[in-house]
Amino acid sequence: MSRLTEAAKGVYVIAVTPFAENGALDLPSTDRMVDFYLDKGASGLTILGMMGEAPKLTAEESRTFVRRVLARVDGRVPVVVGVSAPGFAAMGELSASVMGDGASGVMVAPPSTVRTDDQIVSYYGMVAETLGPDTPFVLQDFPLSTTVQISPGVILKIVETHPTCVMLKHEDWPGLAKITALRNASAAGSRRIAILAGNGGLFLTEELGRGADGAMTGFGYPEMMIEVCKAFAAGDADKARDIFDAYLPLARYEQQPGHGLAIRKHILARRGAIASAAARKPASGLSQADIAEIDVLIARQERRLSELDRGL
């Protein structure tokens, strides 16, 4: 599989990790999930991310899951693997394993222990050294989860110092000014890297308008992000916003802190992408009231999409 580069664009769906009801990895559902995402038009897949329950997997389970995904993808799209870890030994071991199996790149979020600009720059210097010169990596900027604030200037310093940093997973909130600052710096001569947006797609139209190259996030209806990005790329921002607006109520509902993964897995199971909505413990579940609300949102979403298809 080809290596990830600064030219990456489109939608790299953050994949869930399918489990059986007993908590075991569900590898047949992994195949179904990959097919589902690719059939919807994903440009790439990102696995073992924060919404992929990576910390709940053993090291061997992580390798087994990655190999299953890579085998099913079979080189059709790039696959990025989250390798964030408390220590560099574990990060280096998993990275070497997945790159050897055919991954296109890896993603690393900073630990909450790095607080100052110098500490962040130093940390990613050690990341680049650990991963080696042949492993491209994504800098995951998600301060709502990591509590680490990374300024545009720090990102630019990391990018200029380490050529293997080829992508920013942007999910600062609010963070639109950060995208503008980075793109202005690129226009002024700084090395341009890919920027794919997270945040569950909630600000996707604005992020694309500021210069993001696409999305790297998840949603029970990944085709929303895919169609929005296609419309923007074709120069039809109004169409992109109309599509986005039709899905927004459900996307908003799915972004409930601590509950979002259960909602996403429920929707994916309902759509046949995975056999079970089970998440590995500790995990939250859905009540009948939650499921009823999801049903209402999906029904309204389908009605609005039908109206858009008819030009109403």
PDB file of C-alpha atoms in Angstrom:
ATOM      1  CA  MET A   1       0.000   0.000   0.000  1.00  0.00           C
ATOM      2  CA  SER A   2       1.231   3.504  -0.813  1.00  0.00           C
ATOM      3  CA  ARG A   3       2.456   5.793   1.943  1.00  0.00           C
ATOM      4  CA  LEU A   4       0.359   8.661   3.243  1.00  0.00           C
ATOM      5  CA  THR A   5       1.430  12.046   1.854  1.00  0.00           C
ATOM      6  CA  GLU A   6       0.670  15.740   2.193  1.00  0.00           C
ATOM      7  CA  ALA A   7      -1.637  15.394  -0.845  1.00  0.00           C
ATOM      8  CA  ALA A   8      -4.223  13.316   1.056  1.00  0.00           C
ATOM      9  CA  LYS A   9      -7.800  14.543   0.742  1.00  0.00           C
ATOM     10  CA  GLY A  10     -11.383  13.377   0.952  1.00  0.00           C
ATOM     11  CA  VAL A  11     -12.900  11.427   3.829  1.00  0.00           C
ATOM     12  CA  TYR A  12     -10.864   9.050   5.969  1.00  0.00           C
ATOM     13  CA  VAL A  13     -13.604   7.489   8.056  1.00  0.00           C
ATOM     14  CA  ILE A  14     -12.772   6.841  11.701  1.00  0.00           C
ATOM     15  CA  ALA A  15     -13.843   3.202  11.934  1.00  0.00           C
ATOM     16  CA  VAL A  16     -15.410   1.587  14.950  1.00  0.00           C
ATOM     17  CA  THR A  17     -14.087  -1.719  16.265  1.00  0.00           C
ATOM     18  CA  PRO A  18     -16.810  -4.389  16.016  1.00  0.00           C
ATOM     19  CA  PHE A  19     -17.343  -6.645  19.025  1.00  0.00           C
ATOM     20  CA  ALA A  20     -19.611  -9.613  19.601  1.00  0.00           C
ATOM     21  CA  GLU A  21     -22.106  -9.499  22.453  1.00  0.00           C
ATOM     22  CA  ASN A  22     -19.608 -11.349  24.661  1.00  0.00           C
ATOM     23  CA  GLY A  23     -16.959  -8.673  24.106  1.00  0.00           C
ATOM     24  CA  ALA A  24     -14.783 -10.645  21.689  1.00  0.00           C
ATOM     25  CA  LEU A  25     -13.483  -9.102  18.481  1.00  0.00           C
ATOM     26  CA  ASP A  26     -15.987  -9.687  15.679  1.00  0.00           C
ATOM     27  CA  LEU A  27     -13.797 -10.255  12.638  1.00  0.00           C
ATOM     28  CA  PRO A  28     -16.588 -11.164  10.185  1.00  0.00           C
ATOM     29  CA  SER A  29     -18.252  -7.847  11.104  1.00  0.00           C
ATOM     30  CA  THR A  30     -14.904  -6.158  10.519  1.00  0.00           C
ATOM     31  CA  ASP A  31     -15.096  -7.318   6.908  1.00  0.00           C
ATOM     32  CA  ARG A  32     -18.692  -6.081   6.625  1.00  0.00           C
ATOM     33  CA  MET A  33     -17.740  -2.734   8.106  1.00  0.00           C
ATOM     34  CA  VAL A  34     -14.849  -2.224   5.680  1.00  0.00           C
ATOM     35  CA  ASP A  35     -17.115  -3.069   2.747  1.00  0.00           C
ATOM     36  CA  PHE A  36     -19.753  -0.666   4.066  1.00  0.00           C
ATOM     37  CA  TYR A  37     -17.352   2.258   4.364  1.00  0.00           C
ATOM     38  CA  LEU A  38     -15.801   1.641   0.962  1.00  0.00           C
ATOM     39  CA  ASP A  39     -19.188   1.195  -0.701  1.00  0.00           C
ATOM     40  CA  LYS A  40     -20.168   4.617   0.639  1.00  0.00           C
ATOM     41  CA  GLY A  41     -17.100   6.143  -1.041  1.00  0.00           C
ATOM     42  CA  ALA A  42     -14.542   6.587   1.732  1.00  0.00           C
ATOM     43  CA  SER A  43     -11.178   7.888   0.511  1.00  0.00           C
ATOM     44  CA  GLY A  44      -9.395   6.098   3.349  1.00  0.00           C
ATOM     45  CA  LEU A  45      -9.927   4.473   6.725  1.00  0.00           C
ATOM     46  CA  THR A  46      -8.521   5.338  10.136  1.00  0.00           C
ATOM     47  CA  ILE A  47      -8.553   2.555  12.705  1.00  0.00           C
ATOM     48  CA  LEU A  48      -7.654   2.291  16.396  1.00  0.00           C
ATOM     49  CA  GLY A  49      -8.668   5.902  16.927  1.00  0.00           C
ATOM     50  CA  MET A  50     -10.234   7.261  20.097  1.00  0.00           C
ATOM     51  CA  MET A  51     -13.716   6.219  18.921  1.00  0.00           C
ATOM     52  CA  GLY A  52     -12.284   2.849  17.891  1.00  0.00           C
ATOM     53  CA  GLU A  53     -11.909   1.765  21.535  1.00  0.00           C
ATOM     54  CA  ALA A  54      -8.179   1.245  21.010  1.00  0.00           C
ATOM     55  CA  PRO A  55      -7.286   1.397  24.738  1.00  0.00           C
ATOM     56  CA  LYS A  56      -9.663  -1.531  25.360  1.00  0.00           C
ATOM     57  CA  LEU A  57      -7.736  -3.866  23.041  1.00  0.00           C
ATOM     58  CA  THR A  58      -4.762  -5.976  23.969  1.00  0.00           C
ATOM     59  CA  ALA A  59      -1.604  -5.541  21.904  1.00  0.00           C
ATOM     60  CA  GLU A  60      -2.293  -8.821  20.097  1.00  0.00           C
ATOM     61  CA  GLU A  61      -5.934  -7.875  19.437  1.00  0.00           C
ATOM     62  CA  SER A  62      -4.792  -4.568  17.960  1.00  0.00           C
ATOM     63  CA  ARG A  63      -2.482  -6.347  15.525  1.00  0.00           C
ATOM     64  CA  THR A  64      -5.163  -8.917  14.652  1.00  0.00           C
ATOM     65  CA  PHE A  65      -7.732  -6.206  13.949  1.00  0.00           C
ATOM     66  CA  VAL A  66      -5.332  -4.130  11.849  1.00  0.00           C
ATOM     67  CA  ARG A  67      -4.351  -7.147   9.758  1.00  0.00           C
ATOM     68  CA  ARG A  68      -7.989  -8.036   9.157  1.00  0.00           C
ATOM     69  CA  VAL A  69      -8.814  -4.509   8.000  1.00  0.00           C
ATOM     70  CA  LEU A  70      -5.757  -4.330   5.747  1.00  0.00           C
ATOM     71  CA  ALA A  71      -6.558  -7.702   4.213  1.00  0.00           C
ATOM     72  CA  ARG A  72     -10.133  -6.649   3.458  1.00  0.00           C
ATOM     73  CA  VAL A  73      -9.132  -3.250   2.091  1.00  0.00           C
ATOM     74  CA  ASP A  74      -6.542  -4.997  -0.094  1.00  0.00           C
ATOM     75  CA  GLY A  75      -4.810  -1.772  -1.098  1.00  0.00           C
ATOM     76  CA  ARG A  76      -7.936  -0.037  -2.427  1.00  0.00           C
ATOM     77  CA  VAL A  77      -7.607   2.980  -0.098  1.00  0.00           C
ATOM     78  CA  PRO A  78      -5.024   4.187   2.437  1.00  0.00           C
ATOM     79  CA  VAL A  79      -5.361   2.941   6.000  1.00  0.00           C
ATOM     80  CA  VAL A  80      -4.095   5.047   8.916  1.00  0.00           C
ATOM     81  CA  VAL A  81      -3.617   3.404  12.300  1.00  0.00           C
ATOM     82  CA  GLY A  82      -3.731   5.156  15.662  1.00  0.00           C
ATOM     83  CA  VAL A  83      -0.610   4.282  17.642  1.00  0.00           C
ATOM     84  CA  SER A  84      -0.834   6.773  20.512  1.00  0.00           C
ATOM     85  CA  ALA A  85       0.568   5.218  23.676  1.00  0.00           C
ATOM     86  CA  PRO A  86       1.823   6.314  27.096  1.00  0.00           C
ATOM     87  CA  GLY A  87       5.361   5.224  26.186  1.00  0.00           C
ATOM     88  CA  PHE A  88       7.456   5.200  23.049  1.00  0.00           C
ATOM     89  CA  ALA A  89       8.333   1.511  23.250  1.00  0.00           C
ATOM     90  CA  ALA A  90       4.711   0.456  22.764  1.00  0.00           C
ATOM     91  CA  MET A  91       4.192   3.136  20.115  1.00  0.00           C
ATOM     92  CA  GLY A  92       7.263   2.053  18.183  1.00  0.00           C
ATOM     93  CA  GLU A  93       6.376  -1.635  18.369  1.00  0.00           C
ATOM     94  CA  LEU A  94       2.801  -1.178  17.138  1.00  0.00           C
ATOM     95  CA  SER A  95       3.872   1.268  14.433  1.00  0.00           C
ATOM     96  CA  ALA A  96       6.532  -1.090  13.082  1.00  0.00           C
ATOM     97  CA  SER A  97       4.001  -3.928  13.095  1.00  0.00           C
ATOM     98  CA  VAL A  98       1.214  -2.111  11.239  1.00  0.00           C
ATOM     99  CA  MET A  99       3.523  -0.471   8.710  1.00  0.00           C
ATOM    100  CA  GLY A 100       5.081  -3.857   8.033  1.00  0.00           C
ATOM    101  CA  ASP A 101       1.583  -5.239   7.437  1.00  0.00           C
ATOM    102  CA  GLY A 102       0.788  -2.532   4.873  1.00  0.00           C
ATOM    103  CA  ALA A 103      -0.636   0.504   6.680  1.00  0.00           C
ATOM    104  CA  SER A 104      -0.160   3.839   4.915  1.00  0.00           C
ATOM    105  CA  GLY A 105       0.663   5.854   8.008  1.00  0.00           C
ATOM    106  CA  VAL A 106       0.024   6.242  11.714  1.00  0.00           C
ATOM    107  CA  MET A 107      -1.659   8.827  13.936  1.00  0.00           C
ATOM    108  CA  VAL A 108      -0.327  10.162  17.228  1.00  0.00           C
ATOM    109  CA  ALA A 109      -2.076  12.356  19.795  1.00  0.00           C
ATOM    110  CA  PRO A 110      -0.053  14.102  22.493  1.00  0.00           C
ATOM    111  CA  PRO A 111      -0.326  12.864  26.089  1.00  0.00           C
ATOM    112  CA  SER A 112      -1.940  15.168  28.626  1.00  0.00           C
ATOM    113  CA  THR A 113       1.418  15.511  30.402  1.00  0.00           C
ATOM    114  CA  VAL A 114       2.846  17.868  27.781  1.00  0.00           C
ATOM    115  CA  ARG A 115       1.735  21.406  28.565  1.00  0.00           C
ATOM    116  CA  THR A 116       4.137  24.003  27.152  1.00  0.00           C
ATOM    117  CA  ASP A 117       5.006  24.741  23.541  1.00  0.00           C
ATOM    118  CA  ASP A 118       8.554  23.477  24.035  1.00  0.00           C
ATOM    119  CA  GLN A 119       7.280  20.240  25.562  1.00  0.00           C
ATOM    120  CA  ILE A 120       4.933  19.649  22.623  1.00  0.00           C
ATOM    121  CA  VAL A 121       7.677  20.293  20.059  1.00  0.00           C
ATOM    122  CA  SER A 122      10.053  18.027  21.971  1.00  0.00           C
ATOM    123  CA  TYR A 123       7.424  15.296  22.239  1.00  0.00           C
ATOM    124  CA  TYR A 124       6.791  15.187  18.505  1.00  0.00           C
ATOM    125  CA  GLY A 125      10.520  15.186  17.914  1.00  0.00           C
ATOM    126  CA  MET A 126      10.662  11.976  19.913  1.00  0.00           C
ATOM    127  CA  VAL A 127       7.628  10.663  18.006  1.00  0.00           C
ATOM    128  CA  ALA A 128       9.379  11.246  14.672  1.00  0.00           C
ATOM    129  CA  GLU A 129      12.542   9.585  15.970  1.00  0.00           C
ATOM    130  CA  THR A 130      10.593   6.593  17.325  1.00  0.00           C
ATOM    131  CA  LEU A 131       8.612   6.058  14.128  1.00  0.00           C
ATOM    132  CA  GLY A 132      11.638   6.460  11.879  1.00  0.00           C
ATOM    133  CA  PRO A 133      12.167   8.241   8.555  1.00  0.00           C
ATOM    134  CA  ASP A 134       9.915   5.955   6.506  1.00  0.00           C
ATOM    135  CA  THR A 135       6.718   6.215   8.551  1.00  0.00           C
ATOM    136  CA  PRO A 136       4.468   9.190   7.776  1.00  0.00           C
ATOM    137  CA  PHE A 137       2.364  10.353  10.681  1.00  0.00           C
ATOM    138  CA  VAL A 138      -0.749  12.363  11.431  1.00  0.00           C
ATOM    139  CA  LEU A 139      -0.635  14.897  14.242  1.00  0.00           C
ATOM    140  CA  GLN A 140      -3.936  14.552  16.106  1.00  0.00           C
ATOM    141  CA  ASP A 141      -4.952  17.880  17.602  1.00  0.00           C
ATOM    142  CA  PHE A 142      -7.916  17.145  19.879  1.00  0.00           C
ATOM    143  CA  PRO A 143      -7.636  19.386  22.957  1.00  0.00           C
ATOM    144  CA  LEU A 144     -11.149  18.588  24.203  1.00  0.00           C
ATOM    145  CA  SER A 145      -9.923  15.040  24.826  1.00  0.00           C
ATOM    146  CA  THR A 146      -6.180  15.413  25.414  1.00  0.00           C
ATOM    147  CA  THR A 147      -6.373  18.825  27.187  1.00  0.00           C
ATOM    148  CA  VAL A 148      -3.251  19.792  25.203  1.00  0.00           C
ATOM    149  CA  GLN A 149      -3.478  23.139  23.439  1.00  0.00           C
ATOM    150  CA  ILE A 150      -1.345  23.236  20.272  1.00  0.00           C
ATOM    151  CA  SER A 151      -1.025  26.634  18.631  1.00  0.00           C
ATOM    152  CA  PRO A 152      -0.628  27.127  14.864  1.00  0.00           C
ATOM    153  CA  GLY A 153       2.956  28.236  15.454  1.00  0.00           C
ATOM    154  CA  VAL A 154       3.801  24.999  17.245  1.00  0.00           C
ATOM    155  CA  ILE A 155       2.191  22.929  14.489  1.00  0.00           C
ATOM    156  CA  LEU A 156       4.193  24.821  11.870  1.00  0.00           C
ATOM    157  CA  LYS A 157       7.410  24.237  13.802  1.00  0.00           C
ATOM    158  CA  ILE A 158       6.727  20.498  13.982  1.00  0.00           C
ATOM    159  CA  VAL A 159       5.868  20.397  10.278  1.00  0.00           C
ATOM    160  CA  GLU A 160       9.001  22.277   9.262  1.00  0.00           C
ATOM    161  CA  THR A 161      11.262  20.166  11.476  1.00  0.00           C
ATOM    162  CA  HIS A 162       9.829  16.734  10.688  1.00  0.00           C
ATOM    163  CA  PRO A 163       9.064  15.875   7.048  1.00  0.00           C
ATOM    164  CA  THR A 164       7.280  12.708   8.126  1.00  0.00           C
ATOM    165  CA  CYS A 165       4.479  14.809   9.646  1.00  0.00           C
ATOM    166  CA  VAL A 166       2.218  14.903   6.597  1.00  0.00           C
ATOM    167  CA  MET A 167      -1.245  15.531   8.013  1.00  0.00           C
ATOM    168  CA  LEU A 168      -3.074  17.377  10.775  1.00  0.00           C
ATOM    169  CA  LYS A 169      -6.209  15.810  12.159  1.00  0.00           C
ATOM    170  CA  HIS A 170      -7.871  19.029  13.149  1.00  0.00           C
ATOM    171  CA  GLU A 171     -10.455  18.831  15.901  1.00  0.00           C
ATOM    172  CA  ASP A 172      -9.888  21.890  17.984  1.00  0.00           C
ATOM    173  CA  TRP A 173     -13.124  23.497  19.077  1.00  0.00           C
ATOM    174  CA  PRO A 174     -13.419  26.300  18.141  1.00  0.00           C
ATOM    175  CA  GLY A 175     -10.624  25.926  15.664  1.00  0.00           C
ATOM    176  CA  LEU A 176     -11.564  27.579  12.384  1.00  0.00           C
ATOM    177  CA  ALA A 177      -9.044  30.366  12.937  1.00  0.00           C
ATOM    178  CA  LYS A 178      -6.338  27.707  13.311  1.00  0.00           C
ATOM    179  CA  ILE A 179      -7.079  26.342   9.831  1.00  0.00           C
ATOM    180  CA  THR A 180      -6.937  29.860   8.412  1.00  0.00           C
ATOM    181  CA  ALA A 181      -3.611  30.549  10.124  1.00  0.00           C
ATOM    182  CA  LEU A 182      -2.071  27.329   8.811  1.00  0.00           C
ATOM    183  CA  ARG A 183      -3.286  27.910   5.269  1.00  0.00           C
ATOM    184  CA  ASN A 184      -2.061  31.513   5.328  1.00  0.00           C
ATOM    185  CA  ALA A 185       1.335  30.237   6.447  1.00  0.00           C
ATOM    186  CA  SER A 186       1.385  27.750   3.571  1.00  0.00           C
ATOM    187  CA  ALA A 187       0.524  30.511   1.125  1.00  0.00           C
ATOM    188  CA  ALA A 188       3.474  32.455   2.527  1.00  0.00           C
ATOM    189  CA  GLY A 189       5.891  29.583   1.908  1.00  0.00           C
ATOM    190  CA  SER A 190       5.574  27.110   4.792  1.00  0.00           C
ATOM    191  CA  ARG A 191       5.342  23.454   3.877  1.00  0.00           C
ATOM    192  CA  ARG A 192       1.718  22.585   3.197  1.00  0.00           C
ATOM    193  CA  ILE A 193       0.354  19.442   4.815  1.00  0.00           C
ATOM    194  CA  ALA A 194      -3.060  17.849   4.523  1.00  0.00           C
ATOM    195  CA  ILE A 195      -5.688  19.005   7.002  1.00  0.00           C
ATOM    196  CA  LEU A 196      -8.581  16.648   7.654  1.00  0.00           C
ATOM    197  CA  ALA A 197     -11.258  17.754  10.092  1.00  0.00           C
ATOM    198  CA  GLY A 198     -12.705  15.844  13.025  1.00  0.00           C
ATOM    199  CA  ASN A 199     -15.396  17.006  15.436  1.00  0.00           C
ATOM    200  CA  GLY A 200     -17.894  14.447  14.164  1.00  0.00           C
ATOM    201  CA  GLY A 201     -18.367  16.566  11.053  1.00  0.00           C
ATOM    202  CA  LEU A 202     -20.294  19.228  12.984  1.00  0.00           C
ATOM    203  CA  PHE A 203     -18.343  22.093  11.417  1.00  0.00           C
ATOM    204  CA  LEU A 204     -17.395  20.410   8.145  1.00  0.00           C
ATOM    205  CA  THR A 205     -18.781  23.016   5.770  1.00  0.00           C
ATOM    206  CA  GLU A 206     -16.978  25.834   7.574  1.00  0.00           C
ATOM    207  CA  GLU A 207     -13.772  23.799   7.864  1.00  0.00           C
ATOM    208  CA  LEU A 208     -13.785  23.087   4.137  1.00  0.00           C
ATOM    209  CA  GLY A 209     -14.411  26.768   3.501  1.00  0.00           C
ATOM    210  CA  ARG A 210     -11.331  27.638   5.565  1.00  0.00           C
ATOM    211  CA  GLY A 211      -9.087  25.270   3.585  1.00  0.00           C
ATOM    212  CA  ALA A 212      -9.439  21.795   5.085  1.00  0.00           C
ATOM    213  CA  ASP A 213      -8.860  19.006   2.556  1.00  0.00           C
ATOM    214  CA  GLY A 214     -11.612  16.784   3.885  1.00  0.00           C
ATOM    215  CA  ALA A 215     -12.656  14.950   7.021  1.00  0.00           C
ATOM    216  CA  MET A 216     -11.203  12.323   9.328  1.00  0.00           C
ATOM    217  CA  THR A 217     -14.016  11.496  11.677  1.00  0.00           C
ATOM    218  CA  GLY A 218     -16.907   9.131  12.138  1.00  0.00           C
ATOM    219  CA  PHE A 219     -20.677   9.242  11.853  1.00  0.00           C
ATOM    220  CA  GLY A 220     -23.362   6.599  11.460  1.00  0.00           C
ATOM    221  CA  TYR A 221     -23.965   8.015   7.971  1.00  0.00           C
ATOM    222  CA  PRO A 222     -20.464   8.526   6.533  1.00  0.00           C
ATOM    223  CA  GLU A 223     -21.987   9.342   3.155  1.00  0.00           C
ATOM    224  CA  MET A 224     -22.898  12.745   4.571  1.00  0.00           C
ATOM    225  CA  MET A 225     -19.250  13.735   4.867  1.00  0.00           C
ATOM    226  CA  ILE A 226     -18.380  12.116   1.555  1.00  0.00           C
ATOM    227  CA  GLU A 227     -21.131  13.912  -0.373  1.00  0.00           C
ATOM    228  CA  VAL A 228     -20.431  17.236   1.342  1.00  0.00           C
ATOM    229  CA  CYS A 229     -16.743  17.017   0.422  1.00  0.00           C
ATOM    230  CA  LYS A 230     -17.590  16.076  -3.164  1.00  0.00           C
ATOM    231  CA  ALA A 231     -19.945  19.016  -3.530  1.00  0.00           C
ATOM    232  CA  PHE A 232     -17.380  21.443  -2.103  1.00  0.00           C
ATOM    233  CA  ALA A 233     -14.669  20.054  -4.386  1.00  0.00           C
ATOM    234  CA  ALA A 234     -17.015  20.600  -7.336  1.00  0.00           C
ATOM    235  CA  GLY A 235     -17.482  24.235  -6.309  1.00  0.00           C
ATOM    236  CA  ASP A 236     -21.095  23.850  -5.179  1.00  0.00           C
ATOM    237  CA  ALA A 237     -20.996  25.082  -1.591  1.00  0.00           C
ATOM    238  CA  ASP A 238     -24.775  25.583  -1.453  1.00  0.00           C
ATOM    239  CA  LYS A 239     -25.399  21.939  -2.344  1.00  0.00           C
ATOM    240  CA  ALA A 240     -22.836  20.902   0.259  1.00  0.00           C
ATOM    241  CA  ARG A 241     -24.634  22.901   2.926  1.00  0.00           C
ATOM    242  CA  ASP A 242     -28.034  21.531   1.940  1.00  0.00           C
ATOM    243  CA  ILE A 243     -26.731  17.963   2.305  1.00  0.00           C
ATOM    244  CA  PHE A 244     -25.046  18.835   5.599  1.00  0.00           C
ATOM    245  CA  ASP A 245     -28.205  20.444   6.989  1.00  0.00           C
ATOM    246  CA  ALA A 246     -30.259  17.321   6.289  1.00  0.00           C
ATOM    247  CA  TYR A 247     -27.977  15.193   8.475  1.00  0.00           C
ATOM    248  CA  LEU A 248     -27.146  17.789  11.132  1.00  0.00           C
ATOM    249  CA  PRO A 249     -29.797  16.892  13.757  1.00  0.00           C
ATOM    250  CA  LEU A 250     -28.625  13.272  13.908  1.00  0.00           C
ATOM    251  CA  ALA A 251     -24.945  14.261  13.771  1.00  0.00           C
ATOM    252  CA  ARG A 252     -25.565  16.610  16.699  1.00  0.00           C
ATOM    253  CA  TYR A 253     -27.334  13.859  18.641  1.00  0.00           C
ATOM    254  CA  GLU A 254     -24.454  11.452  18.036  1.00  0.00           C
ATOM    255  CA  GLN A 255     -21.951  13.891  19.508  1.00  0.00           C
ATOM    256  CA  GLN A 256     -23.187  13.526  23.080  1.00  0.00           C
ATOM    257  CA  PRO A 257     -20.110  13.147  25.314  1.00  0.00           C
ATOM    258  CA  GLY A 258     -19.782   9.656  26.726  1.00  0.00           C
ATOM    259  CA  HIS A 259     -22.767   8.423  24.723  1.00  0.00           C
ATOM    260  CA  GLY A 260     -21.749   9.031  21.132  1.00  0.00           C
ATOM    261  CA  LEU A 261     -20.064   5.686  20.500  1.00  0.00           C
ATOM    262  CA  ALA A 262     -23.143   3.748  21.643  1.00  0.00           C
ATOM    263  CA  ILE A 263     -25.296   5.835  19.303  1.00  0.00           C
ATOM    264  CA  ARG A 264     -22.930   5.398  16.365  1.00  0.00           C
ATOM    265  CA  LYS A 265     -22.663   1.644  16.847  1.00  0.00           C
ATOM    266  CA  HIS A 266     -26.439   1.362  17.174  1.00  0.00           C
ATOM    267  CA  ILE A 267     -26.910   3.167  13.856  1.00  0.00           C
ATOM    268  CA  LEU A 268     -24.231   1.113  12.116  1.00  0.00           C
ATOM    269  CA  ALA A 269     -25.799  -2.117  13.393  1.00  0.00           C
ATOM    270  CA  ARG A 270     -29.229  -0.922  12.293  1.00  0.00           C
ATOM    271  CA  ARG A 271     -27.785  -0.271   8.824  1.00  0.00           C
ATOM    272  CA  GLY A 272     -26.193  -3.725   8.662  1.00  0.00           C
ATOM    273  CA  ALA A 273     -22.600  -2.504   8.729  1.00  0.00           C
ATOM    274  CA  ILE A 274     -21.850  -4.517  11.888  1.00  0.00           C
ATOM    275  CA  ALA A 275     -23.695  -7.405  13.502  1.00  0.00           C
ATOM    276  CA  SER A 276     -23.868  -5.982  17.018  1.00  0.00           C
ATOM    277  CA  ALA A 277     -23.829  -2.545  18.595  1.00  0.00           C
ATOM    278  CA  ALA A 278     -21.817  -3.945  21.510  1.00  0.00           C
ATOM    279  CA  ALA A 279     -18.977  -1.860  22.897  1.00  0.00           C
ATOM    280  CA  ARG A 280     -16.340  -3.333  25.149  1.00  0.00           C
ATOM    281  CA  LYS A 281     -16.767  -2.528  28.838  1.00  0.00           C
ATOM    282  CA  PRO A 282     -16.660  -0.033  30.373  1.00  0.00           C
ATOM    283  CA  ALA A 283     -19.269   1.372  28.026  1.00  0.00           C
ATOM    284  CA  SER A 284     -22.631   3.106  28.099  1.00  0.00           C
ATOM    285  CA  GLY A 285     -25.794   1.666  26.591  1.00  0.00           C
ATOM    286  CA  LEU A 286     -28.918   3.107  25.037  1.00  0.00           C
ATOM    287  CA  SER A 287     -32.318   3.270  26.674  1.00  0.00           C
ATOM    288  CA  GLN A 288     -35.571   2.703  24.816  1.00  0.00           C
ATOM    289  CA  ALA A 289     -36.098   6.477  24.977  1.00  0.00           C
ATOM    290  CA  ASP A 290     -32.714   7.006  23.285  1.00  0.00           C
ATOM    291  CA  ILE A 291     -33.584   4.543  20.535  1.00  0.00           C
ATOM    292  CA  ALA A 292     -36.970   6.167  19.975  1.00  0.00           C
ATOM    293  CA  GLU A 293     -35.309   9.564  19.573  1.00  0.00           C
ATOM    294  CA  ILE A 294     -32.834   8.115  17.075  1.00  0.00           C
ATOM    295  CA  ASP A 295     -35.717   6.607  15.104  1.00  0.00           C
ATOM    296  CA  VAL A 296     -37.435   9.998  14.892  1.00  0.00           C
ATOM    297  CA  LEU A 297     -34.238  11.726  13.766  1.00  0.00           C
ATOM    298  CA  ILE A 298     -33.564   9.107  11.084  1.00  0.00           C
ATOM    299  CA  ALA A 299     -37.129   9.321   9.769  1.00  0.00           C
ATOM    300  CA  ARG A 300     -36.909  13.110   9.517  1.00  0.00           C
ATOM    301  CA  GLN A 301     -33.471  12.842   7.900  1.00  0.00           C
ATOM    302  CA  GLU A 302     -34.763  10.414   5.277  1.00  0.00           C
ATOM    303  CA  ARG A 303     -37.702  12.685   4.515  1.00  0.00           C
ATOM    304  CA  ARG A 304     -35.459  15.709   4.065  1.00  0.00           C
ATOM    305  CA  LEU A 305     -33.037  13.805   1.823  1.00  0.00           C
ATOM    306  CA  SER A 306     -35.961  12.679  -0.312  1.00  0.00           C
ATOM    307  CA  GLU A 307     -37.058  16.294  -0.657  1.00  0.00           C
ATOM    308  CA  LEU A 308     -33.549  17.293  -1.728  1.00  0.00           C
ATOM    309  CA  ASP A 309     -33.522  14.543  -4.348  1.00  0.00           C
ATOM    310  CA  ARG A 310     -36.793  15.893  -5.731  1.00  0.00           C
ATOM    311  CA  GLY A 311     -35.462  19.449  -5.719  1.00  0.00           C
ATOM    312  CA  LEU A 312     -37.928  20.703  -3.104  1.00  0.00           C
TER     313      LEU A 312
END
